[in-house]
XYZ file of N, CA and C in Angstrom:
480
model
N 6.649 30.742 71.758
C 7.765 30.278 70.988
C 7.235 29.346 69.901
N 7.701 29.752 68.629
C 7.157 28.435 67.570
C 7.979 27.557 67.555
N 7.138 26.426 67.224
C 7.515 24.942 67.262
C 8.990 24.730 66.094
N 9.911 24.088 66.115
C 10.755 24.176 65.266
C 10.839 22.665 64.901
N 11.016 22.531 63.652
C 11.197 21.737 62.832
C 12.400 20.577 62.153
N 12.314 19.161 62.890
C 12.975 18.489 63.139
C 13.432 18.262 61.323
N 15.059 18.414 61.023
C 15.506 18.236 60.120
C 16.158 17.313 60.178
N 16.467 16.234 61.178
C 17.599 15.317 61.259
C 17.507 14.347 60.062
N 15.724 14.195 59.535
C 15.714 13.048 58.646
C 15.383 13.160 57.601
N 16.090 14.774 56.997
C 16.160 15.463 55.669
C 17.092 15.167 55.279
N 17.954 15.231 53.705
C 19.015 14.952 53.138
C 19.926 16.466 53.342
N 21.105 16.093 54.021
C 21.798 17.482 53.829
C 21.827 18.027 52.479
N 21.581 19.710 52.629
C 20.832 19.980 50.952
C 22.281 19.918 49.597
N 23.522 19.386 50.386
C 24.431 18.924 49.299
C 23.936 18.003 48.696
N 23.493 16.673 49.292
C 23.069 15.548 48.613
C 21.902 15.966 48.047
N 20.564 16.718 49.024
C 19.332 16.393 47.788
C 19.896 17.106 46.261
N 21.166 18.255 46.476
C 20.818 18.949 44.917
C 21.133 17.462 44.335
N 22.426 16.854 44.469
C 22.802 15.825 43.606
C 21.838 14.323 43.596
N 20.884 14.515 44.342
C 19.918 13.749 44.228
C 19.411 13.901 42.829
N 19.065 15.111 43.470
C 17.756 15.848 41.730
C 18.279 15.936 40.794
N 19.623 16.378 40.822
C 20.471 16.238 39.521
C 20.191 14.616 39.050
N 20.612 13.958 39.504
C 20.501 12.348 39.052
C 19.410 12.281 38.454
N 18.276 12.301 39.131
C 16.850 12.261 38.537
C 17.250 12.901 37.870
N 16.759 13.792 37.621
C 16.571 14.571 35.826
C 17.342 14.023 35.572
N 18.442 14.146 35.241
C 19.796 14.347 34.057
C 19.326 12.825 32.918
N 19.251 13.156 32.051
C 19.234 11.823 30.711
C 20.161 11.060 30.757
N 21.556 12.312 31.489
C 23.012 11.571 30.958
C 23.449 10.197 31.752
N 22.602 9.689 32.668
C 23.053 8.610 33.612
C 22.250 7.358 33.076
N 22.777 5.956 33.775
C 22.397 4.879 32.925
C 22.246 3.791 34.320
N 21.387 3.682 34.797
C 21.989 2.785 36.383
C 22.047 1.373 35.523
N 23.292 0.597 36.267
C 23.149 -0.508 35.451
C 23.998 -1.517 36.628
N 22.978 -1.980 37.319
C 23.576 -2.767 39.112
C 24.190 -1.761 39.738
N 25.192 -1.761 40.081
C 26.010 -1.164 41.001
C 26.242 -0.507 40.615
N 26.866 -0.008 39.044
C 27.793 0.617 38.082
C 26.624 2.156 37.667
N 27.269 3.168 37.818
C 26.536 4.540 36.925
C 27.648 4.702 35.760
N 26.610 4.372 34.986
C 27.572 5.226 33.912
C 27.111 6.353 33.027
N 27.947 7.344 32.630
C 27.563 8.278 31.963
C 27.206 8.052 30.657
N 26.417 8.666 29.784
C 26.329 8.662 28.278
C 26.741 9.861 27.795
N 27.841 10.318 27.232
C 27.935 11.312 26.474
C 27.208 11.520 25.088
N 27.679 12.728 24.531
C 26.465 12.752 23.150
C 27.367 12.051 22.298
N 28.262 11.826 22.112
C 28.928 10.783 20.943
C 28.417 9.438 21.349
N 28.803 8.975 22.541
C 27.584 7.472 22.467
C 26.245 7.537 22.602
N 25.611 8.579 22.784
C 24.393 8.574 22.231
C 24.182 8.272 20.605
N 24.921 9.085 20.113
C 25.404 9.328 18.444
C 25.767 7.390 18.203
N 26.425 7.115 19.000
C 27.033 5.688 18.456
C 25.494 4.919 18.206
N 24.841 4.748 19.835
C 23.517 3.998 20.240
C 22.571 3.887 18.984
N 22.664 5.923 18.760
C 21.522 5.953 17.562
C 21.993 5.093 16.286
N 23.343 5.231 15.963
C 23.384 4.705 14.791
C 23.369 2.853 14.672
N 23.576 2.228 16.093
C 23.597 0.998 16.191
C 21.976 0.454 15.825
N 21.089 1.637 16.954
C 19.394 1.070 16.363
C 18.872 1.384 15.161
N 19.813 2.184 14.156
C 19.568 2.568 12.962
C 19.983 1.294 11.973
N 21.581 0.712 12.230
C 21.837 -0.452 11.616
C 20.833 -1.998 12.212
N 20.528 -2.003 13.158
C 20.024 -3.179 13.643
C 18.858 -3.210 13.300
N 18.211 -2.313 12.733
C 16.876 -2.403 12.128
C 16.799 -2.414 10.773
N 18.111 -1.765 9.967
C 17.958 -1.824 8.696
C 18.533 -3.136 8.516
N 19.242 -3.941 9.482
C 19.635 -5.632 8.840
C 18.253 -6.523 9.294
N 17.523 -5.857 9.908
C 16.143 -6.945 10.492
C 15.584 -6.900 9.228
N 15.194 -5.331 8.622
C 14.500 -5.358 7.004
C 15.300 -6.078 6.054
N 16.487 -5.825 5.688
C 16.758 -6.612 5.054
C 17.086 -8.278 5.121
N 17.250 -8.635 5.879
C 17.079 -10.402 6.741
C 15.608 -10.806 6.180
N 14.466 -9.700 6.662
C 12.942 -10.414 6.455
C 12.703 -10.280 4.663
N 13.748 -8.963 3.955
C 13.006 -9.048 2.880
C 13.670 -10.066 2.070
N 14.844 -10.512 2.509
C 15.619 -11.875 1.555
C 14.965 -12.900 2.026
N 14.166 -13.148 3.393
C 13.774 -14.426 4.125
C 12.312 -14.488 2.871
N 11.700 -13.501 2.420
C 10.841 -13.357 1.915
C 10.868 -13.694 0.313
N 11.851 -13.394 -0.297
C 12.199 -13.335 -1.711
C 12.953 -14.942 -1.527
N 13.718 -15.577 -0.933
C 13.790 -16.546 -0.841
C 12.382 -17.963 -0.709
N 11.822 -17.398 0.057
C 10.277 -17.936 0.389
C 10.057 -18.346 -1.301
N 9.366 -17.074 -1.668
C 8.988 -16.836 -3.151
C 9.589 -17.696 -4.108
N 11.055 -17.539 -4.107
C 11.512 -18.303 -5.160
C 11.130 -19.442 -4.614
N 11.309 -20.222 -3.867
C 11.097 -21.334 -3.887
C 9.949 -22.134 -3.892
N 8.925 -21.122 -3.961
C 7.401 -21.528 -4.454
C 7.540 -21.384 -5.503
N 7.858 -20.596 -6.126
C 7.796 -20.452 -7.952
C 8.608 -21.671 -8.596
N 10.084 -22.295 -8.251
C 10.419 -23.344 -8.270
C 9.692 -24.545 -8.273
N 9.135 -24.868 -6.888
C 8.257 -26.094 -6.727
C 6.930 -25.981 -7.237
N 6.861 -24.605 -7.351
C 5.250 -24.509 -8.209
C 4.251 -24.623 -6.989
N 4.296 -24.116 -5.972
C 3.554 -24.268 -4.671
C 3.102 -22.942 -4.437
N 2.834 -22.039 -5.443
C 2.711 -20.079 -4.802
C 1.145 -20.332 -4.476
N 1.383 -19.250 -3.348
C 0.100 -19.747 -2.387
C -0.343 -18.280 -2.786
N -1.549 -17.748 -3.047
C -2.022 -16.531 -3.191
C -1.883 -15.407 -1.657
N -1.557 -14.478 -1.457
C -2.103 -13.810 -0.506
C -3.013 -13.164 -0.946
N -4.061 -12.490 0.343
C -5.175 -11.215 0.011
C -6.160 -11.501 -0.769
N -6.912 -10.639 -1.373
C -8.128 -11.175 -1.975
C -7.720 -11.589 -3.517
N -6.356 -11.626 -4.316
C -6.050 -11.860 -5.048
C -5.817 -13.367 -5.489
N -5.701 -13.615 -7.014
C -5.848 -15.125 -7.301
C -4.565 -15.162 -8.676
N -3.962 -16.261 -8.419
C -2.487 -16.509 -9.648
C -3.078 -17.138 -10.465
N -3.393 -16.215 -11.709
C -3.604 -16.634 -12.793
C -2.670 -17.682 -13.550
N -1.553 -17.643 -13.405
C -0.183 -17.885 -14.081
C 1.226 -17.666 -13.846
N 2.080 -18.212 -13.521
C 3.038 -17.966 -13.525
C 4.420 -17.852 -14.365
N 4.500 -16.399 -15.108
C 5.103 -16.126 -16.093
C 6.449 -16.315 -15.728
N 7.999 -17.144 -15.088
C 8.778 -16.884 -15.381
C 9.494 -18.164 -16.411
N 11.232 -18.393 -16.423
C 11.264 -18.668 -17.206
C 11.471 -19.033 -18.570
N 11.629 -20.392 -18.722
C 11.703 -20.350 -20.685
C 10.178 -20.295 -21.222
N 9.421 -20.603 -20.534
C 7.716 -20.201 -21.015
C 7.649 -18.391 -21.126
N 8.459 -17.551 -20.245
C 8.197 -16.432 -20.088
C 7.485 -15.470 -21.430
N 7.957 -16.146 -22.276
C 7.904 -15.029 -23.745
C 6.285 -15.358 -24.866
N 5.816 -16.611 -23.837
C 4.777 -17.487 -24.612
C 3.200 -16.959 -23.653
N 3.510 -15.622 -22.848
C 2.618 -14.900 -22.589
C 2.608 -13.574 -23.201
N 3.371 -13.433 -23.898
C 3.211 -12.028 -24.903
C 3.460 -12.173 -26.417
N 3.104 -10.863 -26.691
C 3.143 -10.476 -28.757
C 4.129 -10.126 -28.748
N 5.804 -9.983 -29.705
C 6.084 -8.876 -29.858
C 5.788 -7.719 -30.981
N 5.592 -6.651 -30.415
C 4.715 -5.848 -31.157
C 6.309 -5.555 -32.372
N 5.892 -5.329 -33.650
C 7.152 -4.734 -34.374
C 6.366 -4.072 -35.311
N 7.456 -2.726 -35.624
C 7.058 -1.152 -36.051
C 7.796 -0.358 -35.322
N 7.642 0.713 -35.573
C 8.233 2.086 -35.420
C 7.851 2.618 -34.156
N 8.690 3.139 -33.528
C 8.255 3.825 -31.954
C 7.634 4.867 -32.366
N 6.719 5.113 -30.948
C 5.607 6.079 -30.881
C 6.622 7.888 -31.120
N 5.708 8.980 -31.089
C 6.402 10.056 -31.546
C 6.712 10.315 -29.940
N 6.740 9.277 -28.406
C 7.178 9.937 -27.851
C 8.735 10.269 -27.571
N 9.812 8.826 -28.455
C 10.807 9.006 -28.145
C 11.522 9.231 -29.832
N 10.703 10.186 -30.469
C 10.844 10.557 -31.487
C 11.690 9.513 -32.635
N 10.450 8.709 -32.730
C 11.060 6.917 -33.737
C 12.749 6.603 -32.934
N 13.488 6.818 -32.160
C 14.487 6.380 -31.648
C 14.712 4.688 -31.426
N 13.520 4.139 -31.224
C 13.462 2.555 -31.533
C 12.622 1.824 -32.361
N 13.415 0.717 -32.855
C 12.556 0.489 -33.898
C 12.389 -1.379 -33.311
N 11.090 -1.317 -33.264
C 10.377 -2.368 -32.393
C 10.625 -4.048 -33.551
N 11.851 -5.233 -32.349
C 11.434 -6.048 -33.463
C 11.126 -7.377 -33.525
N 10.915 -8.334 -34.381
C 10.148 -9.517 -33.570
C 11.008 -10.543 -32.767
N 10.347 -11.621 -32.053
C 11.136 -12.404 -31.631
C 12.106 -13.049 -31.788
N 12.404 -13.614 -33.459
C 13.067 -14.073 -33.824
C 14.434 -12.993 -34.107
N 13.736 -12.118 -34.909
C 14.843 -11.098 -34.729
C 15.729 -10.578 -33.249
N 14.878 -10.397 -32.416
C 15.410 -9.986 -31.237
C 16.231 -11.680 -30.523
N 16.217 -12.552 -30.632
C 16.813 -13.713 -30.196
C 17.823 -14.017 -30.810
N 18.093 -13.553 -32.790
C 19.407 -13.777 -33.243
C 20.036 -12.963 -32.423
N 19.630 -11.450 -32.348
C 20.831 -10.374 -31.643
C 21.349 -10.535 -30.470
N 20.553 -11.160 -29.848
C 20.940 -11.702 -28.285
C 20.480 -10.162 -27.200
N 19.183 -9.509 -27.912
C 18.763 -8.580 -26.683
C 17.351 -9.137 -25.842
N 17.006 -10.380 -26.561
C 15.945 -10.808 -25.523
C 15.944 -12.528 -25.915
N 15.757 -12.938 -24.199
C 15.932 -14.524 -23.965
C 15.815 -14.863 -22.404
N 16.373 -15.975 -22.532
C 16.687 -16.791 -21.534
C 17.612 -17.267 -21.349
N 18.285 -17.082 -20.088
C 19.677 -17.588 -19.663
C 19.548 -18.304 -18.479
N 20.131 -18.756 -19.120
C 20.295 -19.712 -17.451
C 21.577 -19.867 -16.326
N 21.803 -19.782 -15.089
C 22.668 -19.438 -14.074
C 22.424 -20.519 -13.342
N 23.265 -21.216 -12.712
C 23.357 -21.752 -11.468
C 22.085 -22.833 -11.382
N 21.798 -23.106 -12.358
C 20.023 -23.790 -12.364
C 18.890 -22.894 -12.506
N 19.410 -21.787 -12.625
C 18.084 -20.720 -12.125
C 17.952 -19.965 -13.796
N 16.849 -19.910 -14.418
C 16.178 -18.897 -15.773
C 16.105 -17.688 -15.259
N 16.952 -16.610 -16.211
C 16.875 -15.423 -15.839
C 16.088 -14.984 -17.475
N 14.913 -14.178 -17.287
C 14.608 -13.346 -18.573
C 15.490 -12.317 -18.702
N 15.886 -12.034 -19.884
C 16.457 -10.618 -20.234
C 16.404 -10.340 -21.469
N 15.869 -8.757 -21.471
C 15.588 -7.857 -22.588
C 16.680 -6.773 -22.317
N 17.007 -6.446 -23.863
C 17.821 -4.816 -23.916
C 17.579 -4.577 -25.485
N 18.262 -3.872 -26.043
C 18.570 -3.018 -26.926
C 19.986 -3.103 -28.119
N 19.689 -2.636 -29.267
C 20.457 -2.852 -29.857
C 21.055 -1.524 -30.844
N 22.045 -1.060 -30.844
C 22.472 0.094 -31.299
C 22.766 -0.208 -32.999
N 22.059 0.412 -33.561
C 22.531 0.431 -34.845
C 23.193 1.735 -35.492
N 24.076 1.796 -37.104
C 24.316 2.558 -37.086
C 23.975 3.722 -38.349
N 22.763 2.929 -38.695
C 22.168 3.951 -39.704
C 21.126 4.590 -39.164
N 20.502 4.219 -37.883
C 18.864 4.941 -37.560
C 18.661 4.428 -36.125
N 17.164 4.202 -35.919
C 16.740 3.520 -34.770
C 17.085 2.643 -34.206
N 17.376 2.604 -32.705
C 17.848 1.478 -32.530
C 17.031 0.217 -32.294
N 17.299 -1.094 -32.489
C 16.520 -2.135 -32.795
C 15.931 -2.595 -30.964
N 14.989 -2.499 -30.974
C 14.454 -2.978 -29.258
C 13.141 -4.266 -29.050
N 12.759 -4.236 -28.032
C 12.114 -5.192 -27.878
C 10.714 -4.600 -27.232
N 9.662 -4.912 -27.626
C 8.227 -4.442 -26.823
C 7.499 -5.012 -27.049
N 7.022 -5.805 -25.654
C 6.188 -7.071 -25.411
C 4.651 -6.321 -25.209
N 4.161 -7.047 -25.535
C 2.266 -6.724 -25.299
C 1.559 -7.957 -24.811
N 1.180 -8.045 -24.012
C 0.720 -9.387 -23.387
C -0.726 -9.427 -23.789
N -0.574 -11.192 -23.670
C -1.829 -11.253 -24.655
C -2.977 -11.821 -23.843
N -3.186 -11.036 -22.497
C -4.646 -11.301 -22.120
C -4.776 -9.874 -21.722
């Protein structure tokens, strides 16, 4: 007679399937006492929560960063990173006292469409200067539409 095989301290095979089901399945979440399911819409939610919570970490570090900055350029404290060295710091009402403006006729690539002009000229028109906000120098350059030809612009050449 062969020996037969004590099953008393096997899982009745109702429970092991739903055992194994548990294991595998992705869709369960043990969390203490509580199972809860994840359907694919809160999966869908989850993904899009670690999608926003990372794009506000980048943006948090890159304002924590641009804030940094300004306020070295302010106090005049910019610390170099990398193997690089600050020659100068162009912003500013000094900003314009690191370049030429070049004046003449645009190149044939935007077929003479601007016509390049000097500082003084470009500062009566009000397309290049300095403004100031809130305490803070903003540079700004643009353009000027005329209505016989080229339009009147600004093109700096720096002079180192």
């Amino acid at each position: 007679m062969a020996p037969q095989e004590d099953t008393s301290l096997l899982p009745k095979k109702d429970e092991l399937s739903h055992l194994e089901y548990k294991s595998r399945a992705s869709d369960f979440e043990d969390i203490g006492d509580i199972t809860l399911t994840s359907s694919p819409p809160n999966r869908l939610r989850n993904s899009l929560l670690n999608v926003f919570i990372v794009a506000a970490s980048a943006i948090l570090v890159v304002s924590f960063r641009t804030t940094i900055l300004h306020i070295q350029t302010q106090t005049g404290n910019l610390v170099p990173t990398g193997p690089y060295r600050l020659l100068e710091a162009q912003y500013g009402s000094n900003f314009f006292d690191y370049y030429t403006f070049y004046e003449g006729p645009d190149s044939l690539g935007s077929a003479g469409y601007n016509d390049y002009i000097s500082k003084e000229a470009a500062t009566s028109l009000q397309i290049a200067g300095v403004k100031e906000e809130n305490g803070e120098e903003f540079v700004y350059m643009s353009s000027s539409p005329t209505k016989d030809g080229p339009r009147s612009s600004v093109r700096l050449e720096g002079k180192q």
